[in-house]
Coordinates of C-alpha atoms and ligand atoms in Angstrom, one line a residue:
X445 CA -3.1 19.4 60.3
X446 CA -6.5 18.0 60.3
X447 CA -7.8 20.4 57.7
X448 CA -4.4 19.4 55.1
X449 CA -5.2 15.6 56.1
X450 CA -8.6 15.6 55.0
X451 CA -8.0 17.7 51.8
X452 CA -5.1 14.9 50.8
X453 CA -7.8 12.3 51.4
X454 CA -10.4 14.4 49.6
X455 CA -7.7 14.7 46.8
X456 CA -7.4 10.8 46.9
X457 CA -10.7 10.2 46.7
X458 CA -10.7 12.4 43.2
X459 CA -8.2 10.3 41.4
X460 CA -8.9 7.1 42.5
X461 CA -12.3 7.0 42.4
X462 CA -13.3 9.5 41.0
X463 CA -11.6 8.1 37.4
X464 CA -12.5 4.6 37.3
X465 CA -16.3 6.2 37.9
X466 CA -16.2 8.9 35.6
X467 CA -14.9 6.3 32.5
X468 CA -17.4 3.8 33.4
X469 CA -19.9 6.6 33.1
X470 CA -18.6 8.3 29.9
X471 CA -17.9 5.0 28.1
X472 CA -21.8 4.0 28.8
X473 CA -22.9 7.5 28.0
X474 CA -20.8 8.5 24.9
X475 CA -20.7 6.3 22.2
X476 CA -17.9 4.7 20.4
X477 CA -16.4 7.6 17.9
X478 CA -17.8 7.6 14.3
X479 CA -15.1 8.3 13.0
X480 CA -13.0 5.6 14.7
X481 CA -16.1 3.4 13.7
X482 CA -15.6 4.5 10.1
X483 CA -12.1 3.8 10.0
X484 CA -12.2 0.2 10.5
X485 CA -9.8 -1.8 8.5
X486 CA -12.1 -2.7 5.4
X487 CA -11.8 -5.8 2.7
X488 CA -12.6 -6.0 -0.7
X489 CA -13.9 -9.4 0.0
X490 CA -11.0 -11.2 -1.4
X491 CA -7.6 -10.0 -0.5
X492 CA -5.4 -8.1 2.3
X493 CA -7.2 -6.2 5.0
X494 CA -7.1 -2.1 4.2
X495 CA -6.9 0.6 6.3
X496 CA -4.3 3.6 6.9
X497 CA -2.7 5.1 4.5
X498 CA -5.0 3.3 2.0
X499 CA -8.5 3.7 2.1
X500 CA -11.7 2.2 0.0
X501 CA -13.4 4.8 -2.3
X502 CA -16.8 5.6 -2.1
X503 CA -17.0 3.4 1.8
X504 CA -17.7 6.8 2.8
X505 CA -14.0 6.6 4.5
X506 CA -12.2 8.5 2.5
X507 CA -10.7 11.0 5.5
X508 CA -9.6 7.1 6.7
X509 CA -6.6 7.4 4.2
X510 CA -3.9 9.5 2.1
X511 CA -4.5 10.6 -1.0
X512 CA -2.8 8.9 -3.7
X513 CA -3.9 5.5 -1.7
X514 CA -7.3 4.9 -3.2
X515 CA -8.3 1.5 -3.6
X516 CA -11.6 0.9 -5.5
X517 CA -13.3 -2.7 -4.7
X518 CA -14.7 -3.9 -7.9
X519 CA -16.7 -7.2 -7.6
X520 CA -15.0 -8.0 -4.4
X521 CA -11.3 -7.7 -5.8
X522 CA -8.9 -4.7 -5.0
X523 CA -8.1 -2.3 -7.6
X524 CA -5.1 0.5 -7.4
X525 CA -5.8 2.5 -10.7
X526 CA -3.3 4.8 -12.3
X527 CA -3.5 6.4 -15.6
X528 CA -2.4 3.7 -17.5
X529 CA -4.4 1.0 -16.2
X530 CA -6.0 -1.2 -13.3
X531 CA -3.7 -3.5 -11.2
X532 CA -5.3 -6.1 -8.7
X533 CA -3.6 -5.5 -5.0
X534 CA -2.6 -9.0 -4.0
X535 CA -1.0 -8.1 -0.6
X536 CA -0.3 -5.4 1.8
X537 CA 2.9 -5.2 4.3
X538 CA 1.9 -2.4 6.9
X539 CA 4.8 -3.4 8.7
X540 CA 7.3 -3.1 5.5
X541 CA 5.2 -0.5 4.0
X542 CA 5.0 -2.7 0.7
X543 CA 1.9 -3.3 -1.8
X544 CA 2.1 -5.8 -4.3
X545 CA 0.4 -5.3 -7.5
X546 CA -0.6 -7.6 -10.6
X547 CA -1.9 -6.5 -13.5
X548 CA -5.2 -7.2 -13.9
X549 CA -5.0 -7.5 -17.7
X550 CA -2.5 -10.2 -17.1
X551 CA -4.2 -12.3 -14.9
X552 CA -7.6 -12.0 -17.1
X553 CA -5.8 -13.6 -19.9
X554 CA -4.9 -17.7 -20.9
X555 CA -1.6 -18.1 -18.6
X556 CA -0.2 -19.7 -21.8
X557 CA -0.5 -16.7 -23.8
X558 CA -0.1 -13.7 -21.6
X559 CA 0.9 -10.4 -23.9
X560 CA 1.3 -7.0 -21.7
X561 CA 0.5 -4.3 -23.6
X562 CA 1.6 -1.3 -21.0
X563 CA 4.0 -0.5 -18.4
X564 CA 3.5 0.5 -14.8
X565 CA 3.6 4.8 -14.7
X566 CA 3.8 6.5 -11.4
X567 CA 1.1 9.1 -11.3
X568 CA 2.2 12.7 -10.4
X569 CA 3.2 13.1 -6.5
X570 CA 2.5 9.0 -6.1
X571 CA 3.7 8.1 -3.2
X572 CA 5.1 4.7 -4.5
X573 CA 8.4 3.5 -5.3
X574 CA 9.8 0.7 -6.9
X575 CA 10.9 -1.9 -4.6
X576 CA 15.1 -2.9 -4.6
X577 CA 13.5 -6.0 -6.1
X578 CA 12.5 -4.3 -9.5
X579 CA 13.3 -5.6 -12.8
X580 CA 11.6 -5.2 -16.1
X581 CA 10.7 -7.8 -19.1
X582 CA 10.9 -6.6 -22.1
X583 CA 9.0 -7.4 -24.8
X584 CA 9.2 -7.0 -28.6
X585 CA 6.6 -7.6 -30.9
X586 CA 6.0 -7.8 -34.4
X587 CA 9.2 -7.6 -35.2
X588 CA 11.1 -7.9 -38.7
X589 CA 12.9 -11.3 -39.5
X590 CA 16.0 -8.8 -39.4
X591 CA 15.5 -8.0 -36.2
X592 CA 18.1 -8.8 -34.4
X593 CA 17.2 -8.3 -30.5
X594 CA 20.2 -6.1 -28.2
X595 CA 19.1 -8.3 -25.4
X596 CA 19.3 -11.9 -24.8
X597 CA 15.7 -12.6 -25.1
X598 CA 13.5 -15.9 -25.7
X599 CA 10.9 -16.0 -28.5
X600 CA 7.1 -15.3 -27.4
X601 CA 5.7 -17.9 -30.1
X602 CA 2.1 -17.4 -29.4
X603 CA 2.6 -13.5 -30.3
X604 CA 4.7 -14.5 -33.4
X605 CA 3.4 -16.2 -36.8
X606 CA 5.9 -17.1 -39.8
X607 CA 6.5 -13.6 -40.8
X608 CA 6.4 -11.8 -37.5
X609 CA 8.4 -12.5 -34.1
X610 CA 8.0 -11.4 -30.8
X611 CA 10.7 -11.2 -28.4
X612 CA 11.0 -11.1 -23.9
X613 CA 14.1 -10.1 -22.9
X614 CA 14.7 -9.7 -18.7
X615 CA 16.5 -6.1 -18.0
X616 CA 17.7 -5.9 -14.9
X617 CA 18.4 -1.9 -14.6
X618 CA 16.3 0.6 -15.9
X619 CA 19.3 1.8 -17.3
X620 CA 20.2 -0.4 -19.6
X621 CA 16.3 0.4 -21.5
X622 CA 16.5 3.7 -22.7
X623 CA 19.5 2.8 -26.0
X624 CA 17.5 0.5 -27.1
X625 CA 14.4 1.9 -27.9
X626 CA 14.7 3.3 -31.2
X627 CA 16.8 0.8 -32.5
X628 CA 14.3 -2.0 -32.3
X629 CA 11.5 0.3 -32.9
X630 CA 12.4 0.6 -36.7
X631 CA 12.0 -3.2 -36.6
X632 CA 9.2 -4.1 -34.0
X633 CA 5.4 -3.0 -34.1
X634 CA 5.3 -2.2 -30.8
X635 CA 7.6 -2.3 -27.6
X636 CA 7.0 -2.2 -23.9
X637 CA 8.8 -2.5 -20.5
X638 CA 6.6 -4.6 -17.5
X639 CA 7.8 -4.5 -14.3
X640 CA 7.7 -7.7 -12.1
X641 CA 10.5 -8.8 -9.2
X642 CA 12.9 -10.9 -8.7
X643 CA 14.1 -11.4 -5.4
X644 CA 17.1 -13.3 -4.0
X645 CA 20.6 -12.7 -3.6
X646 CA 21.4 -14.1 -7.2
X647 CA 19.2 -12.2 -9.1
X648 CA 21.9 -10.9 -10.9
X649 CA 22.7 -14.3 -12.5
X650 CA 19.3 -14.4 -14.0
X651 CA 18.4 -14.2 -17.2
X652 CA 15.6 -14.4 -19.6
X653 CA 16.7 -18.6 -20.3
X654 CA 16.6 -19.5 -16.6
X655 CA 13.3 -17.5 -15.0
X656 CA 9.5 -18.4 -16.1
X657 CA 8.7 -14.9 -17.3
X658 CA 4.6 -15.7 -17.2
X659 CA 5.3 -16.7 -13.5
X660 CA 6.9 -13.4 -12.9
X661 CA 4.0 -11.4 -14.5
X662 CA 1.6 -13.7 -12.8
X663 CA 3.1 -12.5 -9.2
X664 CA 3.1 -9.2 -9.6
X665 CA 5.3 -6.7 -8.2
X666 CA 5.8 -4.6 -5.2
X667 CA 6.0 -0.5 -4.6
X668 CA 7.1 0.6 -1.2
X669 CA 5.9 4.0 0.4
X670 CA 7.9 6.2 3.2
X671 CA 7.0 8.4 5.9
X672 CA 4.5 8.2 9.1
X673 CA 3.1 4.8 9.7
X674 CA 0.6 5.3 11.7
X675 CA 2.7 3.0 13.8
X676 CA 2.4 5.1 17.6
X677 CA -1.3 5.4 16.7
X678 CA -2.3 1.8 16.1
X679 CA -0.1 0.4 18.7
X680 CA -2.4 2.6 21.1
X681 CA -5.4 1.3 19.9
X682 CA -6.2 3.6 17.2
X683 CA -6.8 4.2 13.9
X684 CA -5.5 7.1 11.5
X685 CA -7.0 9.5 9.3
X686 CA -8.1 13.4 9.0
X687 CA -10.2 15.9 10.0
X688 CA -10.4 19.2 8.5
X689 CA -6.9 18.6 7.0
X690 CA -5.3 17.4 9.5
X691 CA -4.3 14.1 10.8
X692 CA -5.2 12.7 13.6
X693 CA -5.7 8.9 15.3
X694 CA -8.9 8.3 16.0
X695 CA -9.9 6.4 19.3
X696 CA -12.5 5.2 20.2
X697 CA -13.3 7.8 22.6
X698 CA -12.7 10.4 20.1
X699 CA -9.9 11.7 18.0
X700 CA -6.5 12.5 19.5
X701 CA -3.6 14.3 18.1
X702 CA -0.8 11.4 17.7
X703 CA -2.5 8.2 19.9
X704 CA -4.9 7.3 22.1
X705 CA -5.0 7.4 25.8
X706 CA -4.0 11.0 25.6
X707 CA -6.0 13.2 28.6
X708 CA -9.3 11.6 28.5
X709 CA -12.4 14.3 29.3
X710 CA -12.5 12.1 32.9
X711 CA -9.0 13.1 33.4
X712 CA -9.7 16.6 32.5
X713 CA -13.2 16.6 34.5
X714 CA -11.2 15.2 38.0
X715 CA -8.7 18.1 37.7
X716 CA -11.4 20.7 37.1
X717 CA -13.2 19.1 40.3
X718 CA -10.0 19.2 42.2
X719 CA -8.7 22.6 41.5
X720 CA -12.8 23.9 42.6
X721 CA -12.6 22.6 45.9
X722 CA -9.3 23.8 46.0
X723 CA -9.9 27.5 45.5
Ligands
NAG793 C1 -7.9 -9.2 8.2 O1 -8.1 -8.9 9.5 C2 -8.9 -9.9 10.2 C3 -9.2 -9.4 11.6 O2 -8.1 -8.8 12.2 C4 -8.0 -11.2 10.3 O3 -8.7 -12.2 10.9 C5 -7.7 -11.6 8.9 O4 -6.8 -12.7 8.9 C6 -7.0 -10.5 8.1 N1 -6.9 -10.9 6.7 C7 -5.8 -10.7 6.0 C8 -5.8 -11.2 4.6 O5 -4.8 -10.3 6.5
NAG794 C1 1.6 -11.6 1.5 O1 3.0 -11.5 1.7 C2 3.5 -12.3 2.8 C3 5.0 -12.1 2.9 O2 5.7 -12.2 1.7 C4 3.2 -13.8 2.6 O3 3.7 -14.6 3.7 C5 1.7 -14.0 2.4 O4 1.4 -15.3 2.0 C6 1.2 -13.0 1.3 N1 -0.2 -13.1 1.2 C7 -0.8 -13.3 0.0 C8 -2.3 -13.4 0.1 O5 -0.2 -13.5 -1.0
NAG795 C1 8.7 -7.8 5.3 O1 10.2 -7.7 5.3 C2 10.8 -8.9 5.8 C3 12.3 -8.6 5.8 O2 12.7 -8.2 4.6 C4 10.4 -10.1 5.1 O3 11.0 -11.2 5.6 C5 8.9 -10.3 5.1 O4 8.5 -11.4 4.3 C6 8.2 -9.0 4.6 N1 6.8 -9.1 4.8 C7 5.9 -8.9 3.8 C8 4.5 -9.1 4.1 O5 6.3 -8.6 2.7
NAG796 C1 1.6 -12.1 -38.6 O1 1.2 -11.3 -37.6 C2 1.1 -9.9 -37.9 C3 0.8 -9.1 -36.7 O2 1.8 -9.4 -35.7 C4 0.0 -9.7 -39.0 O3 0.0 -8.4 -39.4 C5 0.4 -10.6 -40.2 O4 -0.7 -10.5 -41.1 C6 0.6 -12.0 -39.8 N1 1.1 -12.7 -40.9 C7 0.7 -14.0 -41.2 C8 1.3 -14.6 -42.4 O5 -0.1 -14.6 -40.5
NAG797 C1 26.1 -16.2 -9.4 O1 27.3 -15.7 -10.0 C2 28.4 -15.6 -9.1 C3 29.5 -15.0 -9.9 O2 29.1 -13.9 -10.5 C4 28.7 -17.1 -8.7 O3 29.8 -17.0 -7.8 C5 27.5 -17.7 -8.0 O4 27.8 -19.0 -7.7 C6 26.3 -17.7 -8.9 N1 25.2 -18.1 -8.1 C7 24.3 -19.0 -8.6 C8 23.2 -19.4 -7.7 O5 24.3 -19.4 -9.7
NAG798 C1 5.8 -21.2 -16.6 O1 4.8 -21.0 -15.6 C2 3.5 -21.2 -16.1 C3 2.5 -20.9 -15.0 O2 2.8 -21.4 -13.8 C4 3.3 -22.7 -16.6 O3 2.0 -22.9 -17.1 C5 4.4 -23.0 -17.6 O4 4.4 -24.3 -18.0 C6 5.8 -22.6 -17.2 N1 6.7 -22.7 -18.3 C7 7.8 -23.3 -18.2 C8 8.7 -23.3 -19.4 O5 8.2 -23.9 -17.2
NAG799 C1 -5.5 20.7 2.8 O1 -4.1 20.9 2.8 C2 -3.6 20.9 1.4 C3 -2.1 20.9 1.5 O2 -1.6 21.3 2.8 C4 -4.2 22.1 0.7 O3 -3.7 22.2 -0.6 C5 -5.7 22.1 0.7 O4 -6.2 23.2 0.1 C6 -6.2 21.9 2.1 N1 -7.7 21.7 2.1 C7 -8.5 22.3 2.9 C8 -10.0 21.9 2.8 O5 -8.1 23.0 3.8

């Protein structure tokens, strides 16, 4: 009896002390994870706050993120790149997965005479979609005086001049796109499809006539990504990213498999110490 009684208070002693002690100890010992460190969620200087899955090139970060995520901080603003051009990153929604993206061509320019010259591409295996807000403008230009456009469109009359027009018509499928290409092509000097969003209900009612196109190229539009969030990690304290291929969230007292507060090495250390004086 005596003997079991003192080896439940010796057992006692273990977990309740001995815990609390051996964290204090560790924490003071062991400093805070690099790599948790290096995973912080980093800024541009102007715009959202980015961290998991996106990640700033060349921060020395780069296991902080997913590939096809790279943001690249030029003069203190975001920039996604894909192969057909730069597009400033105006806001990120880690709880909707949404990015919103302007192009950075458009906002460089006079708002009174903004002319895109080329459409968002997906790169191969992007992790993007379009957003259930997506529409395109259209625009024509240089077009023939018999040109007659297959969309209701408004005239661009800083791109036009007496013997050239240029055209913006708002397409609200990408559907509806693809017929008219070479029709107005024999017309038009050039053609191309921008994507921007219109949100709402009544988007349907829209057309070119009752939206402020340069508005809607000013704002942007959003992609949305799917799959893990990162969400069990973060609430737990921690903060995602990869280490010899393979994810992991990274605490600050080193990197666990799916979130922090896994078994700590003091959890580990107290069962080793119990099951000695044990055997
Ligand atoms: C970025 O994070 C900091 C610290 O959590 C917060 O104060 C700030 O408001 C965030 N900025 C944006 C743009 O979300
Ligand atoms: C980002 O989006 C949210 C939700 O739409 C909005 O409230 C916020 O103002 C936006 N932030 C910026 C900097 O545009
Ligand atoms: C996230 O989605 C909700 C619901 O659709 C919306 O109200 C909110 O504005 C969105 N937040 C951002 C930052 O986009
Ligand atoms: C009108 O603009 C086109 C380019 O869109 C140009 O080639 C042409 O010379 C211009 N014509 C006049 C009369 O300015
Ligand atoms: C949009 O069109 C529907 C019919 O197609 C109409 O009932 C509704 O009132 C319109 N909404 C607006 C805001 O114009
Ligand atoms: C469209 O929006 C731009 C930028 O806000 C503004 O300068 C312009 O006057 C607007 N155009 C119309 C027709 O309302
Ligand atoms: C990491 O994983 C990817 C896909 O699973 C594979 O293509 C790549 O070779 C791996 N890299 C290393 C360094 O193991």
């Amino acid at each position: 009896m005596r003997v079991q009684k003192l080896f439940i208070h010796e057992l006692l002693f273990h977990v309740w002390i001995g815990i609390p002690f051996c964290s204090l100890v560790v924490k003071s010992v062991v400093s805070t994870d690099p790599s948790y460190v290096a995973c912080k969620p980093r800024n541009c200087g102007s715009g959202p706050n980015i961290s998991y899955p996106f990640y700033v090139e060349g921060a020395g970060a780069d296991f902080c993120g997913l590939k096809g995520f790279r943001i690249i901080c030029q003069e203190s603003t975001p920039i996604f790149r894909t192969s057909k051009g730069p597009y400033i990153v105006t806001n990120i929604s880690y709880e909707n997965q949404s990015v919103r993206l302007v192009d950075l061509y458009v906002v460089n320019v006079n708002a009174n005479c903004v002319i895109p010259r080329h459409k968002f591409a997906f790169d191969d295996e992007s992790p993007f979609d379009f957003s259930s807000s997506h529409v395109n403008l259209q625009f024509f230009y240089s077009c023939d005086k018999s040109f007659t456009p297959p969309l209701e469109t408004s005239l661009v009359a800083y791109a036009s001049n007496s013997s050239r027009l240029s055209f913006v018509a708002l397409v609200l499928s990408d559907g509806s796109l693809s017929g008219n290409h070479e029709m107005s092509n024999q017309y038009c000097g050039s053609e191309v499809a921008v994507s921007v969003d219109l949100e709402g209900y009544w988007k349907t009612n829209k057309t070119i006539k009752t939206v402020n196109y340069t508005e809607l190229l000013m704002a942007g539009f959003s992609l949305v990504w799917y799959g893990d969030t990162c969400a069990n990690c973060k609430t737990s304290g921690g903060r995602c990213g990869f280490q010899n291929n393979q994810s992991l969230c990274f605490c600050p007292d080193g990197p666990h498999p799916t979130h922090c507060g896994g078994k700590s090495p003091c959890i580990l250390l107290s069962i080793i110490s119990i099951l000695i004086h044990v055997l």
